């Protein structure tokens, strides 16, 4: 999508340091963290929301979760939250599927 900020990050049109990159996803720090550690797992394919996910995207969504798990290990997080915000009432602002990794709170 031409005007999608996450598509621009995926295509490296907006320079962003990736913690991790796979064939189908990238992971980078959230620009406005809501937790001591806050990363975003972003699909390379533009799907606007979990609401638009179809059967054929099941593996991709599973991949995002698996990439998040690998990143969390890399970041040394012993516990964390994985969050999809879905739709405006669900707090979604960027209409491109992404999974939040939130952690780093004191025990
Ligand atoms: P949403 O509310 O859509 O689930 O989450 C979007 C997230 O993307 C927000 O936490 C916001 O801070 C983050 N974000 C928005 N624009 C950018 C950007 O250009 N770079 C980075 N790294 N994060 C962004
Ligand atoms: Zn996009």
Tab-separated table of C-alpha atoms and ligand atoms in Angstrom:
chain	number	residue	atom	x	y	z
A	1	UNK	CA	0.000	0.000	0.000
A	2	UNK	CA	1.468	3.353	-1.097
A	3	UNK	CA	0.608	5.398	1.965
A	4	UNK	CA	1.070	2.684	4.608
A	5	UNK	CA	3.834	3.511	7.096
A	6	UNK	CA	4.568	-0.159	7.881
A	7	UNK	CA	4.815	-1.029	4.159
A	8	UNK	CA	7.334	1.823	3.872
A	9	UNK	CA	9.331	0.427	6.815
A	10	UNK	CA	9.218	-3.098	5.316
A	11	UNK	CA	10.484	-1.717	1.975
A	12	UNK	CA	13.186	0.276	3.836
A	13	UNK	CA	11.764	3.549	2.488
A	14	UNK	CA	11.673	4.695	6.125
A	15	UNK	CA	15.046	3.721	7.638
A	16	UNK	CA	14.387	1.522	10.678
A	17	UNK	CA	16.699	-0.842	12.505
A	18	UNK	CA	15.357	-4.398	12.423
A	19	UNK	CA	15.945	-6.631	15.434
A	20	UNK	CA	14.984	-9.538	13.212
A	21	UNK	CA	13.942	-10.176	9.626
A	22	UNK	CA	12.522	-13.294	8.008
A	23	UNK	CA	11.052	-13.968	4.573
A	24	UNK	CA	7.630	-12.885	5.792
A	25	UNK	CA	8.116	-10.519	8.757
A	26	UNK	CA	10.278	-7.830	10.322
A	27	UNK	CA	10.663	-6.837	13.967
A	28	UNK	CA	11.590	-3.361	15.152
A	29	UNK	CA	11.216	-1.122	18.228
A	30	UNK	CA	7.974	0.760	18.682
A	31	UNK	CA	8.591	4.499	18.205
A	32	UNK	CA	6.410	5.362	21.225
A	33	UNK	CA	6.892	2.511	23.692
A	34	UNK	CA	4.030	1.529	25.999
A	35	UNK	CA	6.266	-0.795	28.038
A	36	UNK	CA	9.960	-0.829	29.073
A	37	UNK	CA	10.515	-3.204	26.131
A	38	UNK	CA	8.155	-2.718	23.179
A	39	UNK	CA	8.720	-4.237	19.748
A	40	UNK	CA	6.441	-4.746	16.763
A	41	UNK	CA	6.312	-7.887	14.654
A	42	UNK	CA	5.131	-6.707	11.238
A	43	UNK	CA	3.991	-8.864	8.339
A	44	UNK	CA	5.759	-8.062	5.061
A	45	UNK	CA	2.466	-8.632	3.287
A	46	UNK	CA	-0.040	-5.800	3.659
A	47	UNK	CA	-3.147	-7.080	5.398
A	48	UNK	CA	-5.040	-4.224	6.997
A	49	UNK	CA	-6.201	-5.952	10.158
A	50	UNK	CA	-6.778	-9.294	11.859
A	51	UNK	CA	-10.371	-8.703	10.704
A	52	UNK	CA	-9.198	-9.269	7.121
A	53	UNK	CA	-7.265	-12.469	7.834
A	54	UNK	CA	-8.418	-15.446	5.767
A	55	UNK	CA	-7.737	-19.175	6.002
A	56	UNK	CA	-4.803	-18.769	3.600
A	57	UNK	CA	-3.110	-16.363	6.067
A	58	UNK	CA	-3.183	-18.756	9.045
A	59	UNK	CA	0.447	-19.796	8.610
A	60	UNK	CA	1.544	-16.160	8.371
A	61	UNK	CA	-0.162	-15.250	11.652
A	62	UNK	CA	1.430	-18.290	13.303
A	63	UNK	CA	4.772	-17.138	11.903
A	64	UNK	CA	4.367	-13.706	13.547
A	65	UNK	CA	3.841	-15.392	16.919
A	66	UNK	CA	6.837	-17.673	16.417
A	67	UNK	CA	9.050	-14.730	15.376
A	68	UNK	CA	7.874	-12.902	18.529
A	69	UNK	CA	8.921	-15.858	20.672
A	70	UNK	CA	12.398	-15.904	19.108
A	71	UNK	CA	12.745	-12.124	19.576
A	72	UNK	CA	11.632	-12.334	23.215
A	73	UNK	CA	14.325	-14.944	23.897
A	74	UNK	CA	16.881	-12.724	22.170
A	75	UNK	CA	15.762	-9.773	24.323
A	76	UNK	CA	16.037	-11.853	27.490
A	77	UNK	CA	12.367	-11.465	28.372
A	78	UNK	CA	11.295	-14.179	30.790
A	79	UNK	CA	7.661	-13.110	30.495
A	80	UNK	CA	5.832	-10.794	28.120
A	81	UNK	CA	2.542	-9.933	26.479
A	82	UNK	CA	1.757	-10.452	22.792
A	83	UNK	CA	-1.044	-8.163	21.617
A	84	UNK	CA	-2.956	-7.634	18.383
A	85	UNK	CA	-4.989	-4.441	18.489
A	86	UNK	CA	-7.950	-4.998	16.173
A	87	UNK	CA	-10.003	-2.144	14.739
A	88	UNK	CA	-10.270	1.415	16.076
A	89	UNK	CA	-12.258	0.321	19.145
A	90	UNK	CA	-9.516	-2.231	19.763
A	91	UNK	CA	-6.858	0.483	19.745
A	92	UNK	CA	-5.541	-0.203	16.239
A	93	UNK	CA	-4.072	2.916	14.650
A	94	UNK	CA	-1.892	1.503	11.853
A	95	UNK	CA	-3.940	-0.518	9.372
A	96	UNK	CA	-1.295	-3.150	8.648
A	97	UNK	CA	-1.201	-6.386	10.624
A	98	UNK	CA	1.291	-6.304	13.496
A	99	UNK	CA	1.854	-8.008	16.805
A	100	UNK	CA	3.056	-6.047	19.843
A	101	UNK	CA	5.728	-7.591	22.114
A	102	UNK	CA	5.448	-5.889	25.513
A	103	UNK	CA	7.650	-6.652	28.472
A	104	UNK	CA	10.522	-5.634	30.692
A	105	UNK	CA	8.484	-4.713	33.765
A	106	UNK	CA	10.095	-5.264	37.160
A	107	UNK	CA	9.193	-8.598	38.736
B	1	LIG	P1	-1.558	-0.036	16.853
B	1	LIG	O1	-2.145	0.937	17.810
B	1	LIG	O2	-1.962	0.218	15.426
B	1	LIG	O3	-1.754	-1.466	17.266
B	1	LIG	O4	0.007	0.161	16.973
B	1	LIG	C1	0.768	0.935	16.120
B	1	LIG	C2	2.079	1.155	16.808
B	1	LIG	O5	3.000	1.594	15.835
B	1	LIG	C3	2.032	2.224	17.895
B	1	LIG	O6	2.440	1.656	19.133
B	1	LIG	C4	3.015	3.306	17.403
B	1	LIG	O7	3.773	3.866	18.447
B	1	LIG	C5	3.872	2.537	16.415
B	1	LIG	N1	4.372	3.348	15.297
B	1	LIG	C6	3.649	4.192	14.522
B	1	LIG	N2	4.406	4.738	13.563
B	1	LIG	C7	5.655	4.207	13.723
B	1	LIG	C8	6.886	4.391	13.034
B	1	LIG	O8	7.003	5.142	12.053
B	1	LIG	N3	7.959	3.696	13.486
B	1	LIG	C9	7.880	2.840	14.552
B	1	LIG	N4	8.988	2.199	14.912
B	1	LIG	N5	6.728	2.639	15.233
B	1	LIG	C10	5.634	3.323	14.822
B	2	LIG	ZN1	1.005	-1.835	4.792
